[in-house]
XYZ file of C-alpha atoms in Angstrom:
244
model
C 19.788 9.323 13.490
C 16.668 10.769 14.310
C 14.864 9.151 17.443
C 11.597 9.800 19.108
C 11.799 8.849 23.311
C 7.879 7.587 24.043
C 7.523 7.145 27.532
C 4.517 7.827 29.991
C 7.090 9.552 33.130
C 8.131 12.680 32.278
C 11.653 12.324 34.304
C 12.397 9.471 32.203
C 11.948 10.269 28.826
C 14.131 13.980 30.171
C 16.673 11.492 31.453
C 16.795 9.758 27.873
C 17.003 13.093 26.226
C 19.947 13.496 28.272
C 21.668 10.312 27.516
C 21.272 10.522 23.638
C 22.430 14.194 23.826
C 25.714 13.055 25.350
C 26.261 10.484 22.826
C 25.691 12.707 19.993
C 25.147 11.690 16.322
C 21.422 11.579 17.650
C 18.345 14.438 17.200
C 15.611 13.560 19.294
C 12.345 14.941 16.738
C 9.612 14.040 19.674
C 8.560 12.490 22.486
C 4.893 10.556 22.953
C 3.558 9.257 26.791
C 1.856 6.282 25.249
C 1.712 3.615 22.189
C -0.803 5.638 20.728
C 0.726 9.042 20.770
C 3.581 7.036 19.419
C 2.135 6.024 16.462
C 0.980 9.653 15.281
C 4.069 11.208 16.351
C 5.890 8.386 13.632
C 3.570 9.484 10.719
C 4.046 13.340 11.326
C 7.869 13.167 12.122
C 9.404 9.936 10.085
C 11.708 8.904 12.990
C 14.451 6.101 12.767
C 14.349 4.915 15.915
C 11.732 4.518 18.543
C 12.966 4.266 22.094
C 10.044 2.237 23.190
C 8.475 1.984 26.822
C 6.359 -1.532 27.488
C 3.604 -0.200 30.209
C 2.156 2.747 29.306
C -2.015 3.768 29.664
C -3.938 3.787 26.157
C -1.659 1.932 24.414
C 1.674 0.274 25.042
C 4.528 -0.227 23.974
C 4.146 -4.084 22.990
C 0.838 -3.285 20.749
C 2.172 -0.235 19.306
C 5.313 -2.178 18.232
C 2.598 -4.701 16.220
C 0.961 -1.641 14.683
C 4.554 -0.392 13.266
C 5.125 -3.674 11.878
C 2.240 -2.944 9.426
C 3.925 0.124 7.963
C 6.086 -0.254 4.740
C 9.263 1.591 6.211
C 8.918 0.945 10.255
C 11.589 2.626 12.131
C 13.786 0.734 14.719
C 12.892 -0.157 18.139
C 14.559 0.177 21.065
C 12.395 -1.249 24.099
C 12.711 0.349 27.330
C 11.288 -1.455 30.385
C 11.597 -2.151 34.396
C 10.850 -5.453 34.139
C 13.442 -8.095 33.082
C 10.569 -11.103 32.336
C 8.627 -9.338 30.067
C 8.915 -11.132 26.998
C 12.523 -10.327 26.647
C 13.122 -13.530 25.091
C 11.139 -12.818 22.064
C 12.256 -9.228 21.832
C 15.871 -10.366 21.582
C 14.916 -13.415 19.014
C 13.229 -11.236 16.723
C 16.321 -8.328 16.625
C 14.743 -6.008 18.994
C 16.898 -4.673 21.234
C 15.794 -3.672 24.799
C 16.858 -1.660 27.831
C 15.902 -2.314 31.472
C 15.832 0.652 33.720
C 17.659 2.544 34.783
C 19.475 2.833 31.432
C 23.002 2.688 31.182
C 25.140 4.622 28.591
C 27.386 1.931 27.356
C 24.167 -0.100 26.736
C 22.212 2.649 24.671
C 25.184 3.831 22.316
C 25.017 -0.495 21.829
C 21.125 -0.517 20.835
C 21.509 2.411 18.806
C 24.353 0.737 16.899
C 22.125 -2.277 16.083
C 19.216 0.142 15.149
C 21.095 1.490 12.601
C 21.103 -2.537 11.190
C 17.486 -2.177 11.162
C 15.202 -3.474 8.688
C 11.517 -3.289 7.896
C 11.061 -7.276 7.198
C 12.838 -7.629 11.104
C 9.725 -5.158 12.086
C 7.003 -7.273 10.514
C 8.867 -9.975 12.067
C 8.169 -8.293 15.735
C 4.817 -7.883 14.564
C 4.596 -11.789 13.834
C 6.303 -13.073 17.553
C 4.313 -10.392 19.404
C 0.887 -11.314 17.663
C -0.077 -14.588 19.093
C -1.151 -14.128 23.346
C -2.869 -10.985 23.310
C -5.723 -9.195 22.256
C -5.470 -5.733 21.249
C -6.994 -2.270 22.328
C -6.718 -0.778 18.493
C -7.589 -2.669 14.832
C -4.947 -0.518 12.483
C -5.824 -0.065 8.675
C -3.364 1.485 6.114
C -4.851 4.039 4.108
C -2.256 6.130 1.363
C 0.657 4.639 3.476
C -0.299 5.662 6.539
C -1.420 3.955 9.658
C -5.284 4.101 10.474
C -5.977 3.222 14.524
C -9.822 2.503 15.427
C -10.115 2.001 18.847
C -11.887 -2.205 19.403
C -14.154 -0.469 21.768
C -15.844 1.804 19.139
C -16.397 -1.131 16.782
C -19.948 -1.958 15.744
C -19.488 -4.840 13.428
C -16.788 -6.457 11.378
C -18.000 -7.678 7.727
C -15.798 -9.853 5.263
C -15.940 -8.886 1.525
C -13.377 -10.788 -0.876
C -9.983 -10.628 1.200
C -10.955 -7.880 3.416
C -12.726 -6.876 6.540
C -14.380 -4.331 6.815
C -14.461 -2.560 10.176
C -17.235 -0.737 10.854
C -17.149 1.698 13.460
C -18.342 5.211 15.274
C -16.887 7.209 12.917
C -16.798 5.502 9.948
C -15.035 2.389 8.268
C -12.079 1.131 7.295
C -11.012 -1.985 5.265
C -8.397 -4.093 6.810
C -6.534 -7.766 5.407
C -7.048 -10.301 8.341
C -8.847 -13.132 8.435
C -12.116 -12.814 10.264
C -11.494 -16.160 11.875
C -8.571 -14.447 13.331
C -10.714 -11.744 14.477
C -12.675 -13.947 16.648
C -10.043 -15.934 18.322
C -8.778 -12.525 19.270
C -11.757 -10.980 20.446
C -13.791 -13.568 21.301
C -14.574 -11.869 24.397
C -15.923 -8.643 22.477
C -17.699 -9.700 19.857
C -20.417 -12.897 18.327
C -20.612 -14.233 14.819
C -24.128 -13.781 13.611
C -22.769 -15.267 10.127
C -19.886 -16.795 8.390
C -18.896 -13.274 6.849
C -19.973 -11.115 10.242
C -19.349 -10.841 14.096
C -20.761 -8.313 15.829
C -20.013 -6.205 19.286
C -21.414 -7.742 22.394
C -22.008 -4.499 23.763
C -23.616 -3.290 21.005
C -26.261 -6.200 20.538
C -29.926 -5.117 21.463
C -31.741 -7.980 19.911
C -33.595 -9.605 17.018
C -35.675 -8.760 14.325
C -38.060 -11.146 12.431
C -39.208 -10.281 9.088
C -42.156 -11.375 7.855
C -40.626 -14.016 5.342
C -39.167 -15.819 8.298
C -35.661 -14.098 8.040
C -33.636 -13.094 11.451
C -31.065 -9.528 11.809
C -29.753 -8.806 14.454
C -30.665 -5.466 16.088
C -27.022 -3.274 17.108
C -26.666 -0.280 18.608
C -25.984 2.708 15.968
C -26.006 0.609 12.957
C -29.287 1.293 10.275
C -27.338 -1.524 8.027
C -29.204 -5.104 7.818
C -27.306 -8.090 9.543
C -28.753 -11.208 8.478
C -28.640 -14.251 11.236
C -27.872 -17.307 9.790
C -29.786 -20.515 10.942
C -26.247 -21.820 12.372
C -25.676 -19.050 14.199
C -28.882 -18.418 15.896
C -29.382 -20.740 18.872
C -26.124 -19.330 20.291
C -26.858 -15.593 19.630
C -30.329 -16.267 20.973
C -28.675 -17.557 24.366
C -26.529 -14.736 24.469
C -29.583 -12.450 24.204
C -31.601 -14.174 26.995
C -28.252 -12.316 29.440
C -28.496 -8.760 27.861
């Protein structure tokens, strides 16, 4: 079994190194100090198992775990964490076996048994029961079977075309399949519909822009593109303007 140990302490992720090397049967292909590292390190090196920290900067180990859910082949997860009330409950529900500090022996050789039960659909599942309280710091795109991450913070705008969004951000865009409606439950502190197919970034929004037929666009930061206001939209964005 090939694991990768993703932790942000340096002493713990040597400590689990030194666990799984006295168990055996298990080559340890990386390590990662956060969700995000995490995520790259699984597309360059193919583990099967993740041993998964929950608090960790950048990214952590709860978001990342959504993210792998999205792949077609997700490897197995193995939460580590300190803290007994963090969602354990749904970890356990949803076949996700977890850890709490400081590890034990007898109970890692257990959660690596179970890993190698693993499936992808109990991933997605994961994905699914970790999806619904929190907002995340990364939208994640697949492009040729591998994950895409785009940081929420660099986002511009998010446009719906057919069954896709597309997300358009500093260094490009990307096309991802959820619902916009989603979108703006999620971040609803981050970002303002202007229309029913677009919500732009808060941050981002320096004003309005009348043309001279009487049609409103919404001025954002970096963005050339034309954003049409719709009449529905526009007393709100117009109040949101007045606190820029």
């Amino acid at each position: 079994m090939r694991a990768l140990v993703v932790d942000d302490e340096p002493l713990a992720r040597e400590r689990m190194r030194a666990l799984l090397a006295e168990i055996g049967d298990v080559d340890v292909v990386g390590e990662a100090g956060n969700g995000r590292d995490a995520l790259d390190a699984v597309a360059q090196l193919g583990p099967d198992v993740l041993l998964l920290d929950i608090r960790m900067p950048v990214m952590d180990g709860i978001e990342a775990a959504r993210h792998l859910g999205e792949l077609e082949s997700p490897p197995a997860l193995i939460f580590c964490t300190a803290y007994g009330d963090h969602a354990l409950a749904a970890f356990d529900a949803n076949a996700v076996d977890y850890l709490l500090k400081p590890v034990r022996s007898d109970r890692l050789r257990a959660a690596l048994a179970k890993a190698r039960r693993w499936s992808g659909e109990e991933a997605r599942g994961v994905e699914r029961a970790l999806g619904a309280d929190r907002a995340r710091t990364h939208l994640c795109a697949r492009v040729r079977g591998s994950l895409v991450l785009v940081p929420v913070a660099e986002v511009a705008y998010l446009l719906a075309e057919d069954k896709y969004v597309v997300v358009h951000h500093a260094r490009g865009e990307v096309l991802i399949e959820e619902p916009l409606k989603a979108l703006e439950e999620e971040f609803d502190d981050r970002f303002v519909r202007i229309h029913r197919n677009c919500l732009v970034a808060r941050a981002k929004l320096t004003g309005l822009t009348r043309t001279p037929d009487g049609r409103l666009y919404a001025n954002v930061e970096g963005v050339t593109a034309s954003l049409e206001v719709s009449r529905r939209n526009l007393p709100a964005l117009r109040k949101l303007i007045r606190t820029l």
